PDB file of C-alpha atoms in Angstrom:
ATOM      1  CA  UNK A 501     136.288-185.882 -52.889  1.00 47.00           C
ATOM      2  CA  UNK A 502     137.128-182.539 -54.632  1.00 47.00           C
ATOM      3  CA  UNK A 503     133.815-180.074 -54.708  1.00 52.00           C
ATOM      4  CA  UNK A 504     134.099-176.753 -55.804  1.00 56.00           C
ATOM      5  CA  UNK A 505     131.813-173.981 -53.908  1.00 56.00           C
ATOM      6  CA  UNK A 506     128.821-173.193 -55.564  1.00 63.00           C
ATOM      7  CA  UNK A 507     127.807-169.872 -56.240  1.00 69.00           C
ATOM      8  CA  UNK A 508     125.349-167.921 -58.366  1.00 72.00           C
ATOM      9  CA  UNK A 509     125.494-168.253 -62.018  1.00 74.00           C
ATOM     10  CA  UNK A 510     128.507-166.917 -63.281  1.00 76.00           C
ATOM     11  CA  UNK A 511     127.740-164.451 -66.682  1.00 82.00           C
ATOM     12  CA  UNK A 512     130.710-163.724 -68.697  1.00 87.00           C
ATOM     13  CA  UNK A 513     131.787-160.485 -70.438  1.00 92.00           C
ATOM     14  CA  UNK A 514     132.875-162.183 -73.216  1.00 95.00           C
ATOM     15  CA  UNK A 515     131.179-164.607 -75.708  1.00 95.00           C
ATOM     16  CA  UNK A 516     132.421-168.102 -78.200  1.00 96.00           C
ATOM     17  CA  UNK A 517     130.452-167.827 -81.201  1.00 97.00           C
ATOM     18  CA  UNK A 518     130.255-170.349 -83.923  1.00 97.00           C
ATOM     19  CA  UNK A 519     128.010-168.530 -87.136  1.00 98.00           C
ATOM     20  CA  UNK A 520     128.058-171.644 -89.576  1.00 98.00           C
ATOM     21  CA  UNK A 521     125.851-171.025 -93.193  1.00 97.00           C
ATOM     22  CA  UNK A 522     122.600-172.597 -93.411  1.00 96.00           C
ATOM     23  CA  UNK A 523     122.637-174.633 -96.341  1.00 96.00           C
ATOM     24  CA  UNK A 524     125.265-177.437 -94.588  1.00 97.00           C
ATOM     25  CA  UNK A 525     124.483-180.838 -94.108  1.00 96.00           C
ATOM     26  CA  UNK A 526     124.154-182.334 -90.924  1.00 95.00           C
ATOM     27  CA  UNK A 527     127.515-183.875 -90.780  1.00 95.00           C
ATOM     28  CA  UNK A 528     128.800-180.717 -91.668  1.00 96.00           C
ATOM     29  CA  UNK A 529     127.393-178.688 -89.689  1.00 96.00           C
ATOM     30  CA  UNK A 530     129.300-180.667 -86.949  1.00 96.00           C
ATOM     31  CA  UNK A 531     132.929-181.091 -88.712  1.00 95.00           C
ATOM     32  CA  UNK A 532     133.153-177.326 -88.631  1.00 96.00           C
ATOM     33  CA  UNK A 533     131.654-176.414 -85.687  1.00 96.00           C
ATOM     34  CA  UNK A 534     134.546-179.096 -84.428  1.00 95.00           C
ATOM     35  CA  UNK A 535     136.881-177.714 -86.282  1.00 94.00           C
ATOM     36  CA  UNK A 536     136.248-173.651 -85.601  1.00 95.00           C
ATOM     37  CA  UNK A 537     136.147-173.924 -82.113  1.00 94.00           C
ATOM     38  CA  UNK A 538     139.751-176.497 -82.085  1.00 92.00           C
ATOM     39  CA  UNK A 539     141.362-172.926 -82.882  1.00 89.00           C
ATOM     40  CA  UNK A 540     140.472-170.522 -80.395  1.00 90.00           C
ATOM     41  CA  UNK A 541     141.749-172.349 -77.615  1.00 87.00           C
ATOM     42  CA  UNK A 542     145.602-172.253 -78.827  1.00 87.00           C
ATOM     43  CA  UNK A 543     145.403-168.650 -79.772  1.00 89.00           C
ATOM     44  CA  UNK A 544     143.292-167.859 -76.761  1.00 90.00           C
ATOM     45  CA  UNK A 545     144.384-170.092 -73.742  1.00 90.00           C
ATOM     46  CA  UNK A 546     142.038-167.888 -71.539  1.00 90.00           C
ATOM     47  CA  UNK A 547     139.100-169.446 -72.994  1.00 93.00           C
ATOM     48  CA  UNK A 548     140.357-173.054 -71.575  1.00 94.00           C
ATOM     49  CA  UNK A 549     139.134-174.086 -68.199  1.00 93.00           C
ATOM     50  CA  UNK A 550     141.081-176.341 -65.678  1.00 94.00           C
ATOM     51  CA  UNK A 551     140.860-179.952 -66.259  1.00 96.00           C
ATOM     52  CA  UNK A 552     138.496-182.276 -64.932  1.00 97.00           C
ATOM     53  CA  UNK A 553     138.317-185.361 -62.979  1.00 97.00           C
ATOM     54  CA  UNK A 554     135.552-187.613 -61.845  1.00 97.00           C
ATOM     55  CA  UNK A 555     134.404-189.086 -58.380  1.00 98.00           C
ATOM     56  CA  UNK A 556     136.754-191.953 -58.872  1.00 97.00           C
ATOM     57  CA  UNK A 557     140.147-189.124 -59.539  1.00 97.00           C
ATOM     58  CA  UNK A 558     140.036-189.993 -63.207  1.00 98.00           C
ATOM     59  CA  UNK A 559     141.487-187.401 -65.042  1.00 97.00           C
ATOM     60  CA  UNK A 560     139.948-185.579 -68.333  1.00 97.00           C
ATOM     61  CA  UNK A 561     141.107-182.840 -70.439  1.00 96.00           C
ATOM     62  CA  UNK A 562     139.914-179.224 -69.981  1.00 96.00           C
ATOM     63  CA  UNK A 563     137.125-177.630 -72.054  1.00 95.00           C
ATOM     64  CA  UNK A 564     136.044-173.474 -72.977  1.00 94.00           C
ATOM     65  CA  UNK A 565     134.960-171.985 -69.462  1.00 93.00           C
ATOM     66  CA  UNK A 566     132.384-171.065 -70.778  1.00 93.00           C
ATOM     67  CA  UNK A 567     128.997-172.032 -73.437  1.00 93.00           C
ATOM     68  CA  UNK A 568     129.841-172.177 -77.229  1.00 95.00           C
ATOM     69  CA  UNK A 569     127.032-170.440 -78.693  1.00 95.00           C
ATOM     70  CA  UNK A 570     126.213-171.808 -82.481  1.00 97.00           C
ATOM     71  CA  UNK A 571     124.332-168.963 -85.018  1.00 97.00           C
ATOM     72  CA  UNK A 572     123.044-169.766 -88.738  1.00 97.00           C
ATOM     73  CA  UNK A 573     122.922-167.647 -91.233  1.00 96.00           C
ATOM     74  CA  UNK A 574     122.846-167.162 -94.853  1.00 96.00           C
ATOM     75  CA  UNK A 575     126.113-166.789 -96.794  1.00 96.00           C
ATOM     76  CA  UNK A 576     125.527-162.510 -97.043  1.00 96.00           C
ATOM     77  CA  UNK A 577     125.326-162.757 -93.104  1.00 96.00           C
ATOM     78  CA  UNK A 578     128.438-164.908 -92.580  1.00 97.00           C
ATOM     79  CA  UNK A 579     130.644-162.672 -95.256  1.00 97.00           C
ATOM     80  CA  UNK A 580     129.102-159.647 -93.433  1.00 97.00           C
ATOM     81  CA  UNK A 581     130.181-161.280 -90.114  1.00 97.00           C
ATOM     82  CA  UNK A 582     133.465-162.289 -90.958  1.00 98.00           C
ATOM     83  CA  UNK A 583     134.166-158.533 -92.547  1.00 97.00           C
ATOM     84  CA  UNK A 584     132.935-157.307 -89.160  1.00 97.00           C
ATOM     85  CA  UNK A 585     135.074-159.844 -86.897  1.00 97.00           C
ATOM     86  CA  UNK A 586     138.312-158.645 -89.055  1.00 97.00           C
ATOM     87  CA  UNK A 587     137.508-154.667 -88.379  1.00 97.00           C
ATOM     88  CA  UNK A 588     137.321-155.768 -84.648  1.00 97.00           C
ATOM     89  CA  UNK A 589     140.192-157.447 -84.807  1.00 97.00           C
ATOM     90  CA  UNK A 590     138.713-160.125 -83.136  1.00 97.00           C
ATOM     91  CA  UNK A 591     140.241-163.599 -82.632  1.00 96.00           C
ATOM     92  CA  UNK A 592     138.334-165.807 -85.522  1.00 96.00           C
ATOM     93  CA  UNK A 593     139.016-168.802 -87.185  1.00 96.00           C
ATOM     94  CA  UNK A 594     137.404-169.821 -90.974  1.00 97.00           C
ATOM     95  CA  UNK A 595     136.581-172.641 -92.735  1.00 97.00           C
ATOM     96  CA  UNK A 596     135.374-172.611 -95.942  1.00 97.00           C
ATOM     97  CA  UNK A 597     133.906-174.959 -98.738  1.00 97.00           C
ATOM     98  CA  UNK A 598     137.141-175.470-100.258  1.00 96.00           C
ATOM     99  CA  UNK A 599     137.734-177.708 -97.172  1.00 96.00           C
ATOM    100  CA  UNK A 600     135.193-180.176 -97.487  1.00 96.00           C
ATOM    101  CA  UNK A 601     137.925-181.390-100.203  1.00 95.00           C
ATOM    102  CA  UNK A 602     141.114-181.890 -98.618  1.00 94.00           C
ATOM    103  CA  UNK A 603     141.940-184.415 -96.215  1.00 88.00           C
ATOM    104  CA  UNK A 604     144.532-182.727 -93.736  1.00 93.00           C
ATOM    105  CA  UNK A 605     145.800-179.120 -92.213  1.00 93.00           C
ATOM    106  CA  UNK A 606     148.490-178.759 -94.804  1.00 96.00           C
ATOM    107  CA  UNK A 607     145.719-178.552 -97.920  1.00 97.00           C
ATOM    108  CA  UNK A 608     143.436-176.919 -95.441  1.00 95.00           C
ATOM    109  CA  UNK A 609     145.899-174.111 -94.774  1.00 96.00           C
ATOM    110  CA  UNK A 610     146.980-174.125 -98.383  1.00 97.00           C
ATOM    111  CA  UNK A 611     143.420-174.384-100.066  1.00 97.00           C
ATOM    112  CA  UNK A 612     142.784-171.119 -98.079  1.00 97.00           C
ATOM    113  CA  UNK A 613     145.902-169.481 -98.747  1.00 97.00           C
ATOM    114  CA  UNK A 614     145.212-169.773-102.378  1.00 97.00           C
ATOM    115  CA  UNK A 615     142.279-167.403-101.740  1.00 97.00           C
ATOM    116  CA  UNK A 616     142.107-163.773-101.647  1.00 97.00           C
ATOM    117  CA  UNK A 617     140.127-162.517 -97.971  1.00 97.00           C
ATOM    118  CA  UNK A 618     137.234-161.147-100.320  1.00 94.00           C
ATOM    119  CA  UNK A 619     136.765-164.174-102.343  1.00 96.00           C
ATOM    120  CA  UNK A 620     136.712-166.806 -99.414  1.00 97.00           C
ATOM    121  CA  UNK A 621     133.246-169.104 -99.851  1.00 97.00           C
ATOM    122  CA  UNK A 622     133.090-169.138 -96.005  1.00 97.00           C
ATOM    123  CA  UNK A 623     130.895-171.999 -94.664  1.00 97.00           C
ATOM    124  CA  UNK A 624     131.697-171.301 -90.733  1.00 98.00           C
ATOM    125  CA  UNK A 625     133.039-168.775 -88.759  1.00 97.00           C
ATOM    126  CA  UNK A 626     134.411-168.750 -85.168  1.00 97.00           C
ATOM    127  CA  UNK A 627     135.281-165.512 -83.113  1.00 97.00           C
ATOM    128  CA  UNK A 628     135.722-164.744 -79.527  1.00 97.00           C
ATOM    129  CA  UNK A 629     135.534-161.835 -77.668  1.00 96.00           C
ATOM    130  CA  UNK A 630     133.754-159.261 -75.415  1.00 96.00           C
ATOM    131  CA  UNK A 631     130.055-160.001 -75.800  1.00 95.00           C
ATOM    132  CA  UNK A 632     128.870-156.671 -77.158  1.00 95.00           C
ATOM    133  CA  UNK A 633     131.359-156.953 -79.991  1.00 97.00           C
ATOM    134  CA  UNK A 634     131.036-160.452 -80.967  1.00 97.00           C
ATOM    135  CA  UNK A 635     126.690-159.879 -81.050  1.00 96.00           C
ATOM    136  CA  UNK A 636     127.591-157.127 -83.214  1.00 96.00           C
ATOM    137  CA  UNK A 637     129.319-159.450 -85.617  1.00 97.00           C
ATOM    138  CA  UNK A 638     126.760-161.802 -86.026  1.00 96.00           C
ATOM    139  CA  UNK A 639     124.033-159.297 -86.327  1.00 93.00           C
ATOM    140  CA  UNK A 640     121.295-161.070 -88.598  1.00 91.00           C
ATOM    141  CA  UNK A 641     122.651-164.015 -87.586  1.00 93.00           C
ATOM    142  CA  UNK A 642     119.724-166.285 -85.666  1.00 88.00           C
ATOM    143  CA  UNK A 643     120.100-169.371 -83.179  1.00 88.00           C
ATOM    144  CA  UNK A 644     120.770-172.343 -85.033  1.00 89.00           C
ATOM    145  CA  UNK A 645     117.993-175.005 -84.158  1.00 83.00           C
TER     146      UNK A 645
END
């Protein structure tokens, strides 16, 4: 058996933020938080842990290294955020209403391309970076439930 030593509790200096608007449904409240956070690892491969196994050396895949913190916030807040996230220049991925309506990446990626960065109806917003930053973009932002 495989144990890792087991230190203190390890703080990051960097933070995985998911800021999704509060008037979603249930369901889609989950859908986008899935589909946010799918991003960041393939742009940011930092973010990706090692993989895991079990007591019995079955293998699983590797998750974030660290907590995926999930914000709400009205649709001012999550324009505001996003605005602030591309000044940063801060990793992010989008999704907005237009994608409740298309059924795979190629009319995702299209039904946002056919929108100008000022005129996105933005639903959810991922970003990643150092934590004082990223709580900066989702200032008025609170907790979701």
């Amino acid at each position: 058996m495989n144990s890792e030593p087991t230190a203190g509790p390890v703080r990051f200096d960097t933070k995985i933020a998911v800021l999704l608007r509060e008037d979603l449904e249930p369901w889609q409240r989950l859908n986008v938080t899935a589909f946010l956070v799918s991003g960041l690892g393939t742009a940011v491969p930092e973010v990706i842990g090692e993989p895991y196994a079990d007591a019995d050396e079955v293998a699983y895949l590797p998750m974030f290294r660290q907590p995926v913190l999930v914000f709400e916030g009205t649709k001012e807040t999550l324009t505001a955020a996003h605005g602030k996230a591309l000044s940063r220049a801060l990793p992010r991925a989008v999704f907005t209403s237009d994608l409740f309506g298309t059924g795979n990446d190629r009319d995702n990626r299209a039904a946002v391309r056919a929108v100008r960065t000022g005129d996105l109806d933005l639903v959810g917003l991922a970003v990643y970076g150092p934590r004082n930053a990223v709580d900066k973009v989702l200032k008025g932002a609170r907790m979701h439930p």
